[in-house]
Amino acid sequence: MSSHTRSRTVLISGASIAGPALAYWLDRHGFDVTLVEKAPRLRGGGYPVDIRGTAMDVVDRMGLVPRLRKAHVDTRRLSFVDDAGATIAAVAPAELTAGVTEDDLEIPRGELADGLYELIRDRVEILFSDSIASLTEHPGHVDVLLRSGARRSVDLVVGADGLHSHTRGLVLGPEEQYHHYIGYCFAGFTLPARADLSREAVVWNAPGRAAVLYATAPGAPVHGFLAFRRDEPPFAAFRDPAAQRDLVADTFAGDPWEVRGLLAAMREADDLFFDVVSQIRLPAWHRGRVALVGDAAHAPSFLSGQGSSLALVGAYVLAGELATRPDHTAAFTAYEAALRGFVRSNQDYATTGGAALLPRTAEELARRNEALTNPVPARPAGADRALTTTVELPDYPGAR
Ligand SMILES: Cc1cc2nc3c(=O)[nH]c(=O)nc-3n(C[C@H](O)[C@H](O)[C@H](O)COP(=O)(O)OP(=O)(O)OC[C@H]3O[C@@H](n4cnc5c(N)ncnc54)[C@H](O)[C@@H]3O)c2cc1C
């Protein structure tokens, strides 16, 4: 634990992956932490997410690996089916995903969030159903007014509030400037377990559309996923779940395979997660006494499969730099310098990846199917591994 830090206070906005991970590391370095989450409780649900490469070292240093290994999905097969449900091709997921090895983990997002939350729930102040209303920065501190009317005066504020970060909007301006839309939207939700599916994903495509059933452990709920191409991001639908459901239902209306059942389940789901496939590319991840972590700083989009891993590594590094640098400006700068290249290579990969899941045109779909039905050459060992491991974790005192 660093001697600089004992009395420093940090308020974090957002309790999903980046926020609780940062809270954990800051607490471990001796900071006083308040975590503010807009939702009334920890949000479950979401597609399984990957923890790979350097991020595995982070969860290992948190002592989380045994717990997470129990939740590991271990997807064995990805099947691509035609309109009648007949299999066009079935492949091992590693053939389509960059840099994955047997040591990596694939965890339902809600279970990862749960695991992180368990580590901090009795150690830091957590305020649900609340969010930042305004921030006023002074020379030595930040005054935070919360929507509930509560006030906190803290040394630093960190936005861990995701792709559409409210904190970022307060300090760096409207999202449109930094938002790079990759051209797709998606809806994820859970469905009842299916006896015929486990540890596998089944994918149906039409040009510009994908419907996926993603089954984890036998008997566990199945994740439904509907993704589609759209020229403009539907900004109006972000705050309107009914509009999101209508948009998805209209887009997939009349589609074959199991799409009708998926749409019905989406209408019923209480954990619908709808978003754009987009990236955040900012010139700086901090201003004054406010910094950003995870998707708020540098969302890579789900096509990278690296959003949670980048969030975990970012949280570790940001906390470590704050604990060991003499002032927050030096710490924020060092955090950013350590991670920029890692983030950039994953963001660049994501804009070229994804073709297998979401072919845009009939020609691309035919080419994809042709490629899948021919034997896939083994990936050269280590070729993509750099994407998940190019950053080395510094050994901050107290973080081992
Ligand atoms: C319920 C849920 C389901 C998800 N499902 C998927 C999925 O299926 N596929 C996928 O690729 N990614 C999904 N994600 C996003 C994924 O978790 C992130 O890309 C990645 O893990 C990085 O996490 P993060 O903590 O930076 O951001 P996020 O996981 O987006 O978390 C942001 C957190 O901030 C909270 N928040 C937002 N605004 C405010 C505010 N104004 N004040 C306080 N809190 C606020 C949110 O409720 C959320 O808990 C999901 C996220 C959530 C919250």
XYZ file of N, CA and C in Angstrom, residues 106-348:
729
model
N -14.611 -17.691 -20.385
C -15.798 -17.121 -21.016
C -16.901 -17.202 -19.960
N -17.352 -16.043 -19.500
C -18.217 -15.993 -18.323
C -19.487 -15.221 -18.662
N -20.672 -15.741 -18.308
C -21.863 -14.911 -18.472
C -21.621 -13.553 -17.791
N -21.889 -12.464 -18.496
C -21.536 -11.126 -17.999
C -22.035 -10.873 -16.581
N -23.294 -11.307 -16.324
C -23.870 -11.081 -15.002
C -23.082 -11.796 -13.905
N -22.532 -12.958 -14.229
C -21.754 -13.701 -13.217
C -20.415 -13.028 -12.939
N -19.833 -12.442 -13.970
C -18.590 -11.697 -13.748
C -18.880 -10.476 -12.874
N -19.966 -9.763 -13.214
C -20.335 -8.587 -12.412
C -20.575 -8.993 -10.959
N -21.267 -10.096 -10.756
C -21.539 -10.634 -9.416
C -20.261 -10.933 -8.644
N -19.334 -11.599 -9.308
C -18.073 -11.977 -8.666
C -17.303 -10.746 -8.211
N -17.280 -9.716 -9.053
C -16.574 -8.481 -8.691
C -17.289 -7.786 -7.531
N -18.608 -7.774 -7.606
C -19.422 -7.099 -6.583
C -19.230 -7.745 -5.201
N -19.192 -9.074 -5.193
C -18.982 -9.794 -3.925
C -17.694 -9.349 -3.225
N -16.680 -9.054 -4.038
C -15.390 -8.677 -3.448
C -15.442 -7.325 -2.740
N -16.357 -6.453 -3.176
C -16.314 -5.076 -2.647
C -17.522 -4.687 -1.813
N -18.567 -5.503 -1.835
C -19.842 -5.046 -1.270
C -19.744 -4.641 0.195
N -18.867 -5.314 0.947
C -18.734 -4.959 2.360
C -17.581 -3.998 2.622
N -16.924 -3.553 1.572
C -15.717 -2.743 1.785
C -15.839 -1.309 1.286
N -16.747 -1.073 0.312
C -16.877 0.296 -0.205
C -18.335 0.720 -0.122
N -18.535 2.042 -0.141
C -19.912 2.558 -0.112
C -20.522 2.386 -1.507
N -21.686 1.745 -1.570
C -22.322 1.530 -2.878
C -23.721 2.129 -2.837
N -23.985 3.044 -3.745
C -25.285 3.706 -3.802
C -25.993 3.298 -5.082
N -27.068 2.499 -4.953
C -27.857 2.128 -6.128
C -28.933 3.179 -6.372
N -29.589 3.088 -7.509
C -30.662 4.021 -7.890
C -30.223 5.468 -7.778
N -28.968 5.728 -8.117
C -28.504 7.114 -8.023
C -27.479 7.362 -9.128
N -27.275 8.605 -9.441
C -26.255 8.932 -10.440
C -25.837 10.388 -10.254
N -24.763 10.738 -10.949
C -24.210 12.092 -10.791
C -25.137 13.086 -11.493
N -25.524 14.136 -10.769
C -26.298 15.219 -11.401
C -25.350 16.307 -11.890
N -24.378 16.667 -11.039
C -23.411 17.680 -11.480
C -22.084 17.502 -10.765
N -21.045 17.977 -11.422
C -19.684 17.931 -10.871
C -19.141 19.349 -10.861
N -18.602 19.771 -9.736
C -17.961 21.089 -9.694
C -16.539 20.895 -9.190
N -15.593 21.210 -10.077
C -14.198 20.965 -9.706
C -13.578 22.206 -9.052
N -12.889 21.975 -7.954
C -12.164 23.032 -7.238
C -10.678 22.668 -7.265
N -9.797 23.579 -6.854
C -8.359 23.268 -6.913
C -7.982 21.958 -6.205
N -8.590 21.649 -5.072
C -8.154 20.450 -4.356
C -9.171 19.322 -4.292
N -10.341 19.495 -4.862
C -11.369 18.455 -4.742
C -12.485 18.672 -5.769
N -13.409 17.729 -5.797
C -14.571 17.840 -6.681
C -15.822 17.741 -5.817
N -16.744 18.666 -5.998
C -18.053 18.551 -5.342
C -19.004 17.827 -6.282
N -19.605 16.746 -5.759
C -20.507 15.936 -6.569
C -21.906 16.049 -5.986
N -22.831 16.436 -6.836
C -24.242 16.423 -6.439
C -24.889 15.235 -7.134
N -25.537 14.383 -6.336
C -26.203 13.206 -6.923
C -27.675 13.518 -7.157
N -28.289 12.748 -8.046
C -29.701 13.017 -8.386
C -30.616 12.864 -7.172
N -30.215 12.001 -6.238
C -31.021 11.815 -5.027
C -30.974 13.050 -4.125
N -30.060 13.963 -4.422
C -29.871 15.136 -3.563
C -28.661 14.984 -2.651
N -28.138 13.751 -2.541
C -26.946 13.542 -1.703
C -25.757 14.279 -2.317
N -24.819 14.654 -1.457
C -23.615 15.347 -1.926
C -22.388 14.625 -1.410
N -21.345 14.634 -2.192
C -20.050 14.117 -1.748
C -18.977 15.093 -2.207
N -17.994 15.254 -1.364
C -16.825 16.040 -1.759
C -15.657 15.054 -1.805
N -15.090 14.857 -2.976
C -14.068 13.815 -3.141
C -12.839 14.378 -3.858
N -11.736 13.624 -3.754
C -10.516 14.049 -4.451
C -10.640 13.843 -5.956
N -11.238 12.704 -6.329
C -11.280 12.339 -7.744
C -12.610 11.672 -8.079
N -12.993 11.781 -9.358
C -14.191 11.099 -9.860
C -13.775 10.253 -11.062
N -14.322 9.027 -11.145
C -14.043 8.198 -12.329
C -15.362 7.739 -12.942
N -15.497 7.944 -14.231
C -16.660 7.469 -14.973
C -16.405 6.049 -15.458
N -17.200 5.093 -14.946
C -17.150 3.702 -15.413
C -18.553 3.346 -15.888
N -19.181 4.328 -16.534
C -20.602 4.177 -16.854
C -20.868 3.875 -18.321
N -19.913 3.149 -18.932
C -20.196 2.479 -20.182
C -20.124 3.339 -21.446
N -20.497 2.685 -22.545
C -20.435 3.289 -23.887
C -21.078 4.668 -23.942
N -22.218 4.823 -23.268
C -22.934 6.105 -23.325
C -22.676 6.928 -22.051
N -21.478 6.838 -21.530
C -21.100 7.433 -20.240
C -21.643 8.850 -20.013
N -22.359 8.985 -18.928
C -22.880 10.283 -18.518
C -21.740 11.156 -17.976
N -20.828 10.534 -17.247
C -19.692 11.279 -16.681
C -18.858 11.904 -17.808
N -18.632 11.096 -18.847
C -17.867 11.616 -19.994
C -18.566 12.843 -20.592
N -19.892 12.730 -20.713
C -20.651 13.856 -21.259
C -20.462 15.113 -20.421
N -20.407 14.950 -19.091
C -20.277 16.119 -18.218
C -18.921 16.812 -18.382
N -17.860 16.008 -18.596
C -16.536 16.651 -18.626
C -15.950 16.811 -20.026
N -16.354 15.963 -20.954
C -15.729 16.033 -22.286
C -16.719 16.357 -23.400
N -17.986 16.516 -23.061
C -18.950 16.941 -24.076
C -19.711 15.784 -24.697
N -20.618 16.101 -25.632
C -21.552 15.119 -26.159
C -20.892 13.933 -26.857
N -21.525 12.779 -26.694
C -21.006 11.508 -27.207
C -20.751 11.518 -28.718
N -21.592 12.221 -29.472
C -21.505 12.176 -30.931
C -20.086 12.434 -31.442
N -19.328 13.269 -30.717
C -17.972 13.605 -31.171
C -17.020 12.406 -31.137
N -17.279 11.473 -30.228
C -16.311 10.391 -29.973
C -16.842 9.029 -30.391
N -18.093 9.011 -30.795
C -18.801 7.772 -31.067
C -18.515 7.335 -32.510
N -17.915 6.161 -32.667
C -17.674 5.629 -34.011
C -18.582 4.429 -34.220
N -19.608 4.661 -34.979
C -20.625 3.627 -35.209
C -20.093 2.649 -36.259
N -20.165 1.360 -35.939
C -19.632 0.369 -36.876
C -20.733 -0.143 -37.817
N -21.971 0.269 -37.559
C -23.004 -0.027 -38.551
C -24.008 -1.096 -38.159
N -23.944 -1.563 -36.923
C -24.885 -2.592 -36.476
C -25.511 -2.208 -35.135
N -26.692 -2.787 -34.904
C -27.321 -2.728 -33.584
C -27.532 -4.165 -33.116
N -27.681 -4.348 -31.828
C -27.971 -5.698 -31.347
C -28.839 -5.665 -30.105
N -29.598 -6.749 -29.936
C -30.405 -6.933 -28.732
C -30.027 -8.282 -28.132
N -29.790 -8.306 -26.825
C -29.497 -9.554 -26.122
C -30.500 -9.730 -24.995
N -30.881 -10.968 -24.710
C -31.877 -11.255 -23.658
C -31.793 -12.734 -23.346
N -32.372 -13.139 -22.209
C -32.313 -14.565 -21.877
C -33.646 -15.240 -22.141
N -33.523 -16.533 -22.468
C -34.692 -17.387 -22.723
C -34.588 -18.594 -21.796
N -35.679 -19.335 -21.638
C -35.598 -20.537 -20.811
C -34.575 -21.534 -21.373
N -34.049 -22.378 -20.487
C -33.082 -23.409 -20.898
C -33.695 -24.324 -21.956
N -32.841 -24.931 -22.770
C -33.299 -25.872 -23.801
C -32.553 -27.189 -23.633
N -33.326 -28.266 -23.663
C -32.706 -29.573 -23.462
C -31.787 -29.939 -24.623
N -32.059 -29.369 -25.809
C -31.282 -29.771 -26.990
C -29.996 -28.966 -27.189
N -29.738 -27.987 -26.323
C -28.561 -27.133 -26.547
C -27.764 -26.973 -25.261
N -26.445 -27.148 -25.347
C -25.585 -26.745 -24.229
C -24.182 -26.484 -24.751
N -23.547 -25.499 -24.138
C -22.175 -25.104 -24.487
C -21.984 -24.953 -25.989
N -22.912 -24.274 -26.622
C -22.798 -24.089 -28.068
C -23.627 -22.876 -28.489
N -23.258 -22.350 -29.639
C -24.046 -21.264 -30.228
C -24.535 -21.713 -31.595
N -25.771 -21.349 -31.905
C -26.346 -21.669 -33.208
C -26.688 -20.337 -33.874
N -26.191 -20.157 -35.086
C -26.278 -18.854 -35.745
C -27.034 -18.979 -37.063
N -28.055 -18.150 -37.224
C -28.756 -18.040 -38.510
C -28.484 -16.654 -39.078
N -28.242 -16.600 -40.388
C -27.991 -15.292 -41.008
C -28.857 -15.056 -42.226
N -29.200 -13.805 -42.439
C -29.624 -13.299 -43.739
C -28.691 -12.117 -43.994
N -28.614 -11.593 -45.208
C -27.717 -10.448 -45.412
C -28.033 -9.319 -44.429
N -27.035 -8.935 -43.636
C -27.220 -7.837 -42.683
C -27.966 -8.205 -41.416
N -28.288 -9.489 -41.225
C -28.996 -9.876 -39.995
C -28.424 -11.184 -39.441
N -28.386 -11.279 -38.114
C -27.960 -12.518 -37.461
C -28.874 -12.786 -36.278
N -29.307 -14.018 -36.154
C -30.055 -14.453 -34.968
C -29.256 -15.588 -34.348
N -29.073 -15.520 -33.025
C -28.183 -16.479 -32.366
C -28.850 -17.029 -31.112
N -28.740 -18.333 -30.929
C -29.073 -18.968 -29.651
C -27.749 -19.391 -29.043
N -27.495 -18.927 -27.838
C -26.180 -19.170 -27.222
C -26.452 -19.874 -25.896
N -26.135 -21.164 -25.869
C -26.434 -21.955 -24.676
C -25.170 -22.153 -23.863
N -25.265 -21.956 -22.560
C -24.100 -22.150 -21.694
C -24.205 -23.549 -21.074
N -24.185 -23.639 -19.752
C -24.202 -24.966 -19.114
C -25.544 -25.651 -19.350
N -25.556 -27.000 -19.324
C -26.832 -27.690 -19.481
C -27.813 -27.214 -18.409
N -29.039 -26.931 -18.813
C -30.057 -26.506 -17.852
C -30.046 -25.026 -17.528
N -29.035 -24.304 -18.000
C -28.964 -22.854 -17.708
C -29.749 -22.090 -18.773
N -30.223 -20.885 -18.439
C -30.934 -20.094 -19.454
C -30.088 -19.924 -20.708
N -30.777 -19.789 -21.825
C -30.095 -19.605 -23.114
C -30.084 -18.105 -23.428
N -28.997 -17.630 -24.020
C -28.929 -16.225 -24.425
C -29.413 -16.086 -25.861
N -30.365 -15.207 -26.056
C -30.823 -14.897 -27.411
C -30.137 -13.624 -27.856
N -29.881 -13.544 -29.131
C -29.106 -12.416 -29.640
C -29.597 -12.129 -31.055
N -30.003 -10.885 -31.296
C -30.470 -10.480 -32.627
C -29.672 -9.248 -33.023
N -28.893 -9.371 -34.096
C -28.050 -8.250 -34.520
C -28.392 -7.893 -35.954
N -28.321 -6.631 -36.270
C -28.680 -6.220 -37.630
C -27.941 -4.963 -38.056
N -27.794 -4.865 -39.373
C -27.133 -3.718 -39.967
C -28.113 -2.548 -40.036
N -27.598 -1.366 -39.802
C -28.440 -0.178 -39.907
C -27.521 1.009 -40.185
N -27.875 1.821 -41.172
C -26.936 2.858 -41.616
C -26.660 3.893 -40.534
N -27.711 4.312 -39.848
C -27.535 5.355 -38.830
C -27.804 4.776 -37.440
N -27.055 5.190 -36.420
C -27.376 4.693 -35.073
C -28.745 5.222 -34.625
N -29.590 4.378 -34.019
C -30.926 4.826 -33.623
C -30.886 5.552 -32.277
N -30.315 6.756 -32.262
C -30.112 7.458 -30.992
C -31.416 7.594 -30.198
N -32.535 7.786 -30.904
C -33.802 8.005 -30.193
C -34.228 6.773 -29.391
N -33.811 5.584 -29.836
C -34.262 4.355 -29.167
C -33.468 4.052 -27.898
N -32.317 4.745 -27.691
C -31.476 4.381 -26.546
C -32.206 4.477 -25.212
N -33.082 5.443 -25.100
C -33.737 5.645 -23.802
C -35.151 5.107 -23.786
N -35.492 4.282 -24.754
C -36.883 3.871 -24.893
C -36.971 2.364 -25.206
N -37.052 1.518 -24.169
C -37.059 0.069 -24.402
C -38.176 -0.386 -25.332
N -39.343 0.282 -25.305
C -40.431 -0.139 -26.198
C -40.029 0.107 -27.650
N -39.380 1.233 -27.898
C -38.931 1.545 -29.267
C -37.846 0.554 -29.705
N -37.003 0.126 -28.768
C -35.966 -0.859 -29.103
C -36.605 -2.173 -29.541
N -37.602 -2.612 -28.765
C -38.270 -3.876 -29.093
C -38.956 -3.777 -30.457
N -39.600 -2.640 -30.720
C -40.294 -2.469 -32.005
C -39.308 -2.469 -33.165
N -38.184 -1.804 -32.964
C -37.183 -1.733 -34.033
C -36.665 -3.134 -34.379
N -36.352 -3.915 -33.349
C -35.836 -5.268 -33.580
C -36.928 -6.132 -34.224
N -38.152 -6.048 -33.707
C -39.248 -6.878 -34.230
C -39.529 -6.531 -35.694
N -39.521 -5.250 -36.040
C -39.759 -4.852 -37.438
C -38.652 -5.366 -38.345
N -37.431 -5.292 -37.857
C -36.282 -5.689 -38.681
C -36.314 -7.186 -38.997
N -36.771 -7.992 -38.044
C -36.732 -9.452 -38.223
C -38.100 -10.039 -38.589
N -39.091 -9.175 -38.807
C -40.457 -9.672 -39.069
C -40.452 -10.642 -40.254
N -41.083 -11.797 -40.087
C -41.235 -12.750 -41.182
C -40.023 -13.630 -41.418
N -38.959 -13.472 -40.616
C -37.772 -14.293 -40.851
C -38.008 -15.732 -40.394
N -37.296 -16.678 -41.061
C -37.526 -18.100 -40.764
C -36.730 -18.575 -39.547
N -36.391 -19.845 -39.586
C -35.674 -20.549 -38.503
C -36.414 -20.306 -37.194
N -35.741 -19.956 -36.125
C -36.407 -19.814 -34.824
C -36.665 -18.352 -34.495
N -36.648 -17.511 -35.521
C -36.689 -16.071 -35.253
C -38.002 -15.651 -34.598
N -39.101 -16.252 -35.019
C -40.383 -15.857 -34.420
C -40.376 -16.095 -32.895
N -39.845 -17.239 -32.475
C -39.758 -17.537 -31.037
C -38.806 -16.585 -30.319
N -37.713 -16.240 -30.994
C -36.766 -15.300 -30.389
C -37.418 -13.931 -30.189
N -38.199 -13.503 -31.168
C -38.860 -12.194 -31.027
C -39.872 -12.224 -29.883
N -40.593 -13.344 -29.772
C -41.568 -13.444 -28.674
C -40.846 -13.398 -27.327
N -39.708 -14.096 -27.242
C -38.946 -14.099 -25.982
C -38.393 -12.717 -25.677
N -37.978 -11.998 -26.720
C -37.466 -10.636 -26.499
C -38.551 -9.738 -25.911
N -39.784 -9.915 -26.394
C -40.893 -9.091 -25.884
C -41.120 -9.343 -24.396
N -40.917 -10.615 -23.987
C -41.159 -11.006 -22.588
C -39.991 -10.679 -21.666
N -38.799 -10.578 -22.240
C -37.574 -10.556 -21.414
C -37.540 -9.348 -20.484
N -37.085 -9.583 -19.247
C -36.935 -8.437 -18.343
C -35.474 -7.989 -18.275
N -34.613 -8.594 -19.089
C -33.203 -8.197 -19.055
C -32.707 -7.803 -20.446
N -33.622 -7.282 -21.271
C -33.208 -6.888 -22.620
C -32.051 -5.895 -22.559
N -31.020 -6.182 -23.322
C -29.901 -5.246 -23.451
C -29.801 -4.884 -24.917
N -30.059 -3.632 -25.232
C -30.045 -3.186 -26.624
C -28.955 -2.139 -26.783
N -28.168 -2.261 -27.828
C -27.157 -1.220 -28.016
C -26.675 -1.210 -29.463
N -25.866 -0.229 -29.748
C -25.219 -0.145 -31.045
C -23.880 -0.854 -30.980
N -23.397 -1.311 -32.125
C -22.036 -1.813 -32.194
C -21.179 -0.602 -32.553
N -20.540 -0.051 -31.553
C -19.825 1.218 -31.719
C -18.580 1.236 -30.858
N -17.708 2.150 -31.201
C -16.509 2.352 -30.395
C -16.470 3.782 -29.869
N -15.755 3.964 -28.792
C -15.469 5.304 -28.288
C -13.977 5.557 -28.501
N -13.678 6.611 -29.230
C -12.271 6.989 -29.467
C -12.084 8.437 -29.029
N -11.446 8.597 -27.897
C -11.286 9.921 -27.276
C -9.848 10.406 -27.413
N -9.657 11.717 -27.555
C -8.278 12.233 -27.556
C -7.606 12.094 -26.190
N -8.388 12.122 -25.104
C -7.808 11.944 -23.756
C -8.856 11.272 -22.886
N -8.403 10.463 -21.946
C -9.336 9.725 -21.071
C -9.550 10.429 -19.733
N -9.121 11.665 -19.630
C -9.288 12.383 -18.362
C -9.316 13.876 -18.614
N -9.889 14.574 -17.691
C -9.798 16.037 -17.664
C -9.854 16.459 -16.202
N -8.872 17.256 -15.805
C -8.837 17.720 -14.421
C -8.817 16.536 -13.455
N -9.747 16.533 -12.528
C -9.801 15.487 -11.500
C -10.743 14.343 -11.872
N -11.150 14.288 -13.128
C -12.100 13.255 -13.565
C -11.441 12.384 -14.633
N -11.526 11.077 -14.464
C -10.981 10.148 -15.462
C -12.059 9.148 -15.860
N -11.801 8.423 -16.932
C -12.742 7.414 -17.435
C -12.047 6.066 -17.471
N -12.849 5.008 -17.310
C -12.285 3.650 -17.363
C -13.282 2.729 -18.072
N -12.776 1.681 -18.711
C -13.654 0.721 -19.396
C -14.280 1.322 -20.643
N -15.499 0.849 -20.958
C -16.163 1.298 -22.187
C -16.320 2.813 -22.234
N -16.480 3.465 -21.095
C -16.633 4.924 -21.080
C -15.437 5.592 -21.750
N -14.251 5.031 -21.535
C -13.032 5.617 -22.094
C -12.786 5.147 -23.516
N -13.032 3.852 -23.767
C -12.525 3.300 -25.035
C -13.291 2.051 -25.457
N -14.610 2.104 -25.471
C -15.392 0.929 -25.874
C -14.845 0.377 -27.197
N -14.561 -0.919 -27.246
C -14.017 -1.483 -28.484
C -15.086 -2.118 -29.373
N -16.322 -2.250 -28.855
C -17.465 -2.933 -29.491
C -17.371 -4.436 -29.259
N -18.521 -5.090 -29.272
C -18.491 -6.525 -28.960
C -17.787 -7.327 -30.042
N -17.594 -6.737 -31.228
C -16.902 -7.480 -32.281
C -15.453 -7.781 -31.902
N -14.910 -7.030 -30.944
C -13.533 -7.306 -30.502
C -13.509 -8.443 -29.491
N -14.628 -8.684 -28.816
C -14.656 -9.664 -27.731
C -13.752 -9.263 -26.578
N -13.352 -7.999 -26.490
C -12.329 -7.600 -25.528
C -12.792 -6.507 -24.570
N -14.082 -6.149 -24.616
C -14.556 -5.037 -23.790
C -14.304 -5.260 -22.306
N -14.624 -6.455 -21.818
C -14.458 -6.717 -20.387
C -12.982 -6.832 -20.020
N -12.202 -7.438 -20.907
C -10.774 -7.576 -20.619
C -10.102 -6.210 -20.553
N -10.423 -5.329 -21.494
C -9.836 -3.987 -21.456
C -10.272 -3.256 -20.182
N -11.528 -3.450 -19.785
C -12.035 -2.790 -18.573
C -11.276 -3.280 -17.335
N -11.038 -4.582 -17.253
C -10.343 -5.149 -16.087
C -8.896 -4.663 -16.015
N -8.226 -4.662 -17.146
C -6.825 -4.222 -17.168
C -6.758 -2.726 -16.866
N -7.675 -1.962 -17.458
C -7.702 -0.514 -17.227
C -7.909 -0.190 -15.763
N -8.806 -0.910 -15.108
C -9.088 -0.653 -13.691
C -7.841 -0.925 -12.839
N -7.158 -2.012 -13.137
C -5.947 -2.371 -12.382
C -4.874 -1.293 -12.531
N -4.662 -0.875 -13.779
C -3.588 0.084 -14.047
C -3.938 1.462 -13.471
N -5.182 1.900 -13.660
C -5.567 3.216 -13.148
C -5.390 3.275 -11.622
N -5.865 2.244 -10.930
C -5.722 2.235 -9.464
C -4.250 2.196 -9.063
N -3.477 1.381 -9.755
C -2.053 1.254 -9.413
C -1.308 2.560 -9.623
N -1.604 3.240 -10.727
C -0.925 4.514 -10.995
C -1.331 5.564 -9.955
N -2.617 5.592 -9.594
C -3.054 6.555 -8.578
C -2.383 6.279 -7.241
N -2.139 5.006 -6.961
C -1.546 4.651 -5.670
C -0.061 4.966 -5.608
N 0.586 5.048 -6.762
C 2.049 5.141 -6.737
C 2.603 6.441 -7.316
N 1.774 7.270 -7.916
C 2.256 8.559 -8.458
C 1.970 9.669 -7.449
N 2.775 10.716 -7.501
C 2.586 11.782 -6.504
C 1.294 12.565 -6.699
N 0.789 12.660 -7.911
C -0.456 13.412 -8.073
C -1.322 12.777 -9.158
N -2.581 13.187 -9.175
C -3.533 12.508 -10.061
C -3.245 12.765 -11.536
N -2.705 13.946 -11.865
C -2.442 14.234 -13.279
C -1.373 13.283 -13.813
N -0.319 13.096 -13.032
C 0.744 12.166 -13.448
C 0.180 10.748 -13.551
N -0.691 10.396 -12.626
C -1.257 9.043 -12.627
C -2.166 8.832 -13.851
N -3.036 9.792 -14.123
C -3.949 9.653 -15.266
C -3.149 9.560 -16.573
N -2.078 10.370 -16.651
C -1.269 10.379 -17.873
C -0.554 9.034 -18.041
N -0.033 8.503 -16.945
C 0.689 7.227 -17.022
C -0.270 6.081 -17.363
N -1.448 6.124 -16.794
C -2.491 5.110 -17.073
C -2.803 5.081 -18.572
N -2.998 6.254 -19.110
C -3.341 6.342 -20.518
C -2.170 5.888 -21.399
N -0.968 6.318 -21.035
C 0.214 5.948 -21.829
C 0.409 4.435 -21.824
N 0.121 3.808 -20.673
C 0.329 2.356 -20.570
C -0.657 1.587 -21.448
N -1.836 2.144 -21.666
C -2.910 1.348 -22.297
C -3.300 1.752 -23.707
N -2.906 2.930 -24.159
C -3.341 3.426 -25.471
C -3.121 2.409 -26.601
N -1.897 1.874 -26.672
C -1.560 0.974 -27.780
C -2.383 -0.298 -27.731
N -2.549 -0.838 -26.544
C -3.327 -2.063 -26.321
C -4.773 -1.852 -26.781
N -5.329 -0.728 -26.362
C -6.710 -0.408 -26.725
C -6.835 -0.226 -28.236
N -5.896 0.535 -28.798
C -5.980 0.847 -30.220
C -5.931 -0.430 -31.073
N -5.020 -1.361 -30.733
C -4.921 -2.553 -31.579
C -6.204 -3.381 -31.483
N -6.834 -3.411 -30.306
C -8.098 -4.152 -30.186
C -9.235 -3.431 -30.915
N -9.251 -2.117 -30.863
C -10.293 -1.383 -31.594
C -10.112 -1.586 -33.102
N -8.865 -1.543 -33.564
C -8.635 -1.718 -34.999
C -9.044 -3.110 -35.450
